[in-house]
Amino acid sequence: MEDDLKLSEKIEDFLREAEKLLKENDYGRAAYQEMLAAKAAASTRDFKTAAELYERAGEHFLKDRDYDFSSKNFRNAAKLFMKIENFEKAKDLFLKAAECFSLLRDDNSYKECILGAAKSLEKLGRTQEAENLKKKVT
């Protein structure tokens, strides 16, 4: 219980620092603080908060044109949204991550994200859309 309280305080500290950095338009460093907060939230098994923070970090890394970190944060968020069964959000984030990975020419990660988006669509009962996505990478 005490450890969870310390982690909650740590998450809040990361987010306060991120807000301060965002006011200075320092998107890269703010995103890094958000990513640390997301990792801390995930370690407490608060997957919804962690997913939202990873997504936010991904957006801020994208503003900083850091496609490597943005792609990984979007993918982490997508995986967590899958875990909490928000399949529509997971699909969108897998596709966003795939787009970033394609800019990095990381074909394996691109394929993984496209297949993740297809799996999300299948969970939503949209099998034809899922099949169309799979055709892009097979």
mmCIF file of C-alpha atoms in Angstrom:
data_model
loop_
_atom_site.group_PDB
_atom_site.id
_atom_site.type_symbol
_atom_site.label_atom_id
_atom_site.label_comp_id
_atom_site.label_asym_id
_atom_site.label_seq_id
_atom_site.Cartn_x
_atom_site.Cartn_y
_atom_site.Cartn_z
ATOM 1 C CA MET A 1 0.000 0.000 0.000
ATOM 2 C CA GLU A 2 2.777 2.386 0.938
ATOM 3 C CA ASP A 3 4.649 1.567 -2.272
ATOM 4 C CA ASP A 4 1.535 2.377 -4.325
ATOM 5 C CA LEU A 5 1.285 5.725 -2.552
ATOM 6 C CA LYS A 6 4.927 6.496 -3.342
ATOM 7 C CA LEU A 7 4.373 5.545 -6.977
ATOM 8 C CA SER A 8 1.274 7.751 -7.160
ATOM 9 C CA GLU A 9 3.299 10.654 -5.826
ATOM 10 C CA LYS A 10 6.035 9.875 -8.333
ATOM 11 C CA ILE A 11 3.499 9.867 -11.182
ATOM 12 C CA GLU A 12 2.210 13.257 -10.052
ATOM 13 C CA ASP A 13 5.781 14.592 -9.872
ATOM 14 C CA PHE A 14 6.469 13.422 -13.437
ATOM 15 C CA LEU A 15 3.270 15.047 -14.661
ATOM 16 C CA ARG A 16 3.969 18.340 -12.875
ATOM 17 C CA GLU A 17 7.398 18.443 -14.494
ATOM 18 C CA ALA A 18 5.849 17.628 -17.884
ATOM 19 C CA GLU A 19 3.362 20.498 -17.541
ATOM 20 C CA LYS A 20 6.171 22.890 -16.675
ATOM 21 C CA LEU A 21 8.151 21.773 -19.729
ATOM 22 C CA LEU A 22 5.106 22.042 -22.000
ATOM 23 C CA LYS A 23 4.684 25.678 -20.957
ATOM 24 C CA GLU A 24 8.239 26.184 -22.217
ATOM 25 C CA ASN A 25 7.360 24.334 -25.473
ATOM 26 C CA ASP A 26 9.953 21.687 -24.619
ATOM 27 C CA TYR A 27 7.918 18.825 -26.065
ATOM 28 C CA GLY A 28 10.662 16.199 -26.087
ATOM 29 C CA ARG A 29 11.546 16.509 -22.417
ATOM 30 C CA ALA A 30 7.870 16.818 -21.450
ATOM 31 C CA ALA A 31 7.094 13.651 -23.397
ATOM 32 C CA TYR A 32 9.894 11.845 -21.604
ATOM 33 C CA GLN A 33 8.369 12.809 -18.232
ATOM 34 C CA GLU A 34 4.960 11.578 -19.434
ATOM 35 C CA MET A 35 6.538 8.316 -20.556
ATOM 36 C CA LEU A 36 8.072 7.845 -17.102
ATOM 37 C CA ALA A 37 4.670 8.536 -15.539
ATOM 38 C CA ALA A 38 3.112 5.957 -17.888
ATOM 39 C CA LYS A 39 5.681 3.341 -16.868
ATOM 40 C CA ALA A 40 4.986 4.046 -13.206
ATOM 41 C CA ALA A 41 1.216 3.806 -13.774
ATOM 42 C CA ALA A 42 1.647 0.505 -15.622
ATOM 43 C CA SER A 43 3.677 -0.874 -12.730
ATOM 44 C CA THR A 44 0.698 -0.193 -10.437
ATOM 45 C CA ARG A 45 -1.495 -2.046 -12.968
ATOM 46 C CA ASP A 46 -3.456 1.131 -13.732
ATOM 47 C CA PHE A 47 -3.508 0.243 -17.417
ATOM 48 C CA LYS A 48 -6.034 2.880 -18.476
ATOM 49 C CA THR A 49 -3.977 5.735 -17.043
ATOM 50 C CA ALA A 50 -0.774 4.218 -18.400
ATOM 51 C CA ALA A 51 -2.281 3.880 -21.884
ATOM 52 C CA GLU A 52 -3.500 7.482 -21.860
ATOM 53 C CA LEU A 53 -0.094 8.720 -20.697
ATOM 54 C CA TYR A 54 1.768 6.692 -23.328
ATOM 55 C CA GLU A 55 -0.535 8.154 -25.970
ATOM 56 C CA ARG A 56 0.060 11.680 -24.682
ATOM 57 C CA ALA A 57 3.814 11.101 -24.645
ATOM 58 C CA GLY A 58 3.617 9.772 -28.198
ATOM 59 C CA GLU A 59 1.835 12.931 -29.353
ATOM 60 C CA HIS A 60 4.423 15.160 -27.707
ATOM 61 C CA PHE A 61 7.335 13.135 -29.093
ATOM 62 C CA LEU A 62 5.686 13.532 -32.500
ATOM 63 C CA LYS A 63 5.589 17.326 -32.052
ATOM 64 C CA ASP A 64 9.321 17.090 -31.364
ATOM 65 C CA ARG A 65 9.692 15.001 -34.569
ATOM 66 C CA ASP A 66 11.051 12.063 -32.589
ATOM 67 C CA TYR A 67 9.492 9.256 -34.601
ATOM 68 C CA ASP A 68 11.396 6.553 -32.723
ATOM 69 C CA PHE A 69 9.988 7.406 -29.298
ATOM 70 C CA SER A 70 6.569 8.398 -30.655
ATOM 71 C CA SER A 71 6.149 5.062 -32.453
ATOM 72 C CA LYS A 72 7.114 3.068 -29.368
ATOM 73 C CA ASN A 73 4.833 5.067 -27.080
ATOM 74 C CA PHE A 74 1.890 4.724 -29.470
ATOM 75 C CA ARG A 75 2.526 0.972 -29.674
ATOM 76 C CA ASN A 76 2.712 0.675 -25.863
ATOM 77 C CA ALA A 77 -0.540 2.620 -25.546
ATOM 78 C CA ALA A 78 -2.203 0.414 -28.173
ATOM 79 C CA LYS A 79 -1.163 -2.759 -26.361
ATOM 80 C CA LEU A 80 -2.558 -1.447 -23.086
ATOM 81 C CA PHE A 81 -5.817 -0.375 -24.731
ATOM 82 C CA MET A 82 -6.081 -3.938 -26.088
ATOM 83 C CA LYS A 83 -5.591 -5.223 -22.551
ATOM 84 C CA ILE A 84 -8.472 -3.091 -21.242
ATOM 85 C CA GLU A 85 -10.544 -4.012 -24.311
ATOM 86 C CA ASN A 86 -10.793 -0.564 -25.887
ATOM 87 C CA PHE A 87 -10.258 -2.079 -29.324
ATOM 88 C CA GLU A 88 -11.190 0.990 -31.396
ATOM 89 C CA LYS A 89 -8.614 3.128 -29.609
ATOM 90 C CA ALA A 90 -6.049 0.320 -29.861
ATOM 91 C CA LYS A 91 -6.611 0.078 -33.622
ATOM 92 C CA ASP A 92 -6.114 3.819 -34.090
ATOM 93 C CA LEU A 93 -2.907 3.812 -32.064
ATOM 94 C CA PHE A 94 -1.498 0.717 -33.771
ATOM 95 C CA LEU A 95 -2.040 2.477 -37.108
ATOM 96 C CA LYS A 96 -0.424 5.669 -35.820
ATOM 97 C CA ALA A 97 2.564 3.661 -34.564
ATOM 98 C CA ALA A 98 2.771 1.846 -37.903
ATOM 99 C CA GLU A 99 2.910 5.179 -39.719
ATOM 100 C CA CYS A 100 5.828 6.302 -37.539
ATOM 101 C CA PHE A 101 7.621 2.981 -37.962
ATOM 102 C CA SER A 102 7.250 3.284 -41.740
ATOM 103 C CA LEU A 103 9.002 6.668 -41.582
ATOM 104 C CA LEU A 104 11.819 4.949 -39.696
ATOM 105 C CA ARG A 105 11.850 2.143 -42.288
ATOM 106 C CA ASP A 106 11.392 -0.405 -39.494
ATOM 107 C CA ASP A 107 9.529 -3.039 -41.486
ATOM 108 C CA ASN A 108 9.201 -5.599 -38.680
ATOM 109 C CA SER A 109 7.655 -3.137 -36.230
ATOM 110 C CA TYR A 110 5.456 -1.716 -38.997
ATOM 111 C CA LYS A 111 4.150 -5.211 -39.728
ATOM 112 C CA GLU A 112 3.608 -5.927 -36.015
ATOM 113 C CA CYS A 113 1.504 -2.778 -35.656
ATOM 114 C CA ILE A 114 -0.551 -3.433 -38.797
ATOM 115 C CA LEU A 115 -1.293 -6.943 -37.510
ATOM 116 C CA GLY A 116 -2.160 -5.473 -34.093
ATOM 117 C CA ALA A 117 -4.628 -3.109 -35.758
ATOM 118 C CA ALA A 118 -6.091 -6.055 -37.687
ATOM 119 C CA LYS A 119 -6.508 -8.014 -34.456
ATOM 120 C CA SER A 120 -8.298 -5.013 -32.932
ATOM 121 C CA LEU A 121 -10.659 -4.902 -35.901
ATOM 122 C CA GLU A 122 -11.349 -8.628 -35.532
ATOM 123 C CA LYS A 123 -12.248 -8.090 -31.868
ATOM 124 C CA LEU A 124 -14.702 -5.429 -33.058
ATOM 125 C CA GLY A 125 -16.230 -7.912 -35.504
ATOM 126 C CA ARG A 126 -14.913 -6.044 -38.546
ATOM 127 C CA THR A 127 -13.275 -9.054 -40.202
ATOM 128 C CA GLN A 128 -13.275 -7.712 -43.769
ATOM 129 C CA GLU A 129 -11.389 -4.572 -42.719
ATOM 130 C CA ALA A 130 -8.998 -6.769 -40.742
ATOM 131 C CA GLU A 131 -8.343 -8.965 -43.782
ATOM 132 C CA ASN A 132 -7.695 -5.906 -45.944
ATOM 133 C CA LEU A 133 -5.125 -4.656 -43.431
ATOM 134 C CA LYS A 134 -3.413 -8.033 -43.245
ATOM 135 C CA LYS A 135 -3.028 -8.037 -47.030
ATOM 136 C CA LYS A 136 -0.830 -4.936 -46.720
ATOM 137 C CA VAL A 137 1.859 -6.929 -44.907
ATOM 138 C CA THR A 138 1.535 -10.490 -46.182
#
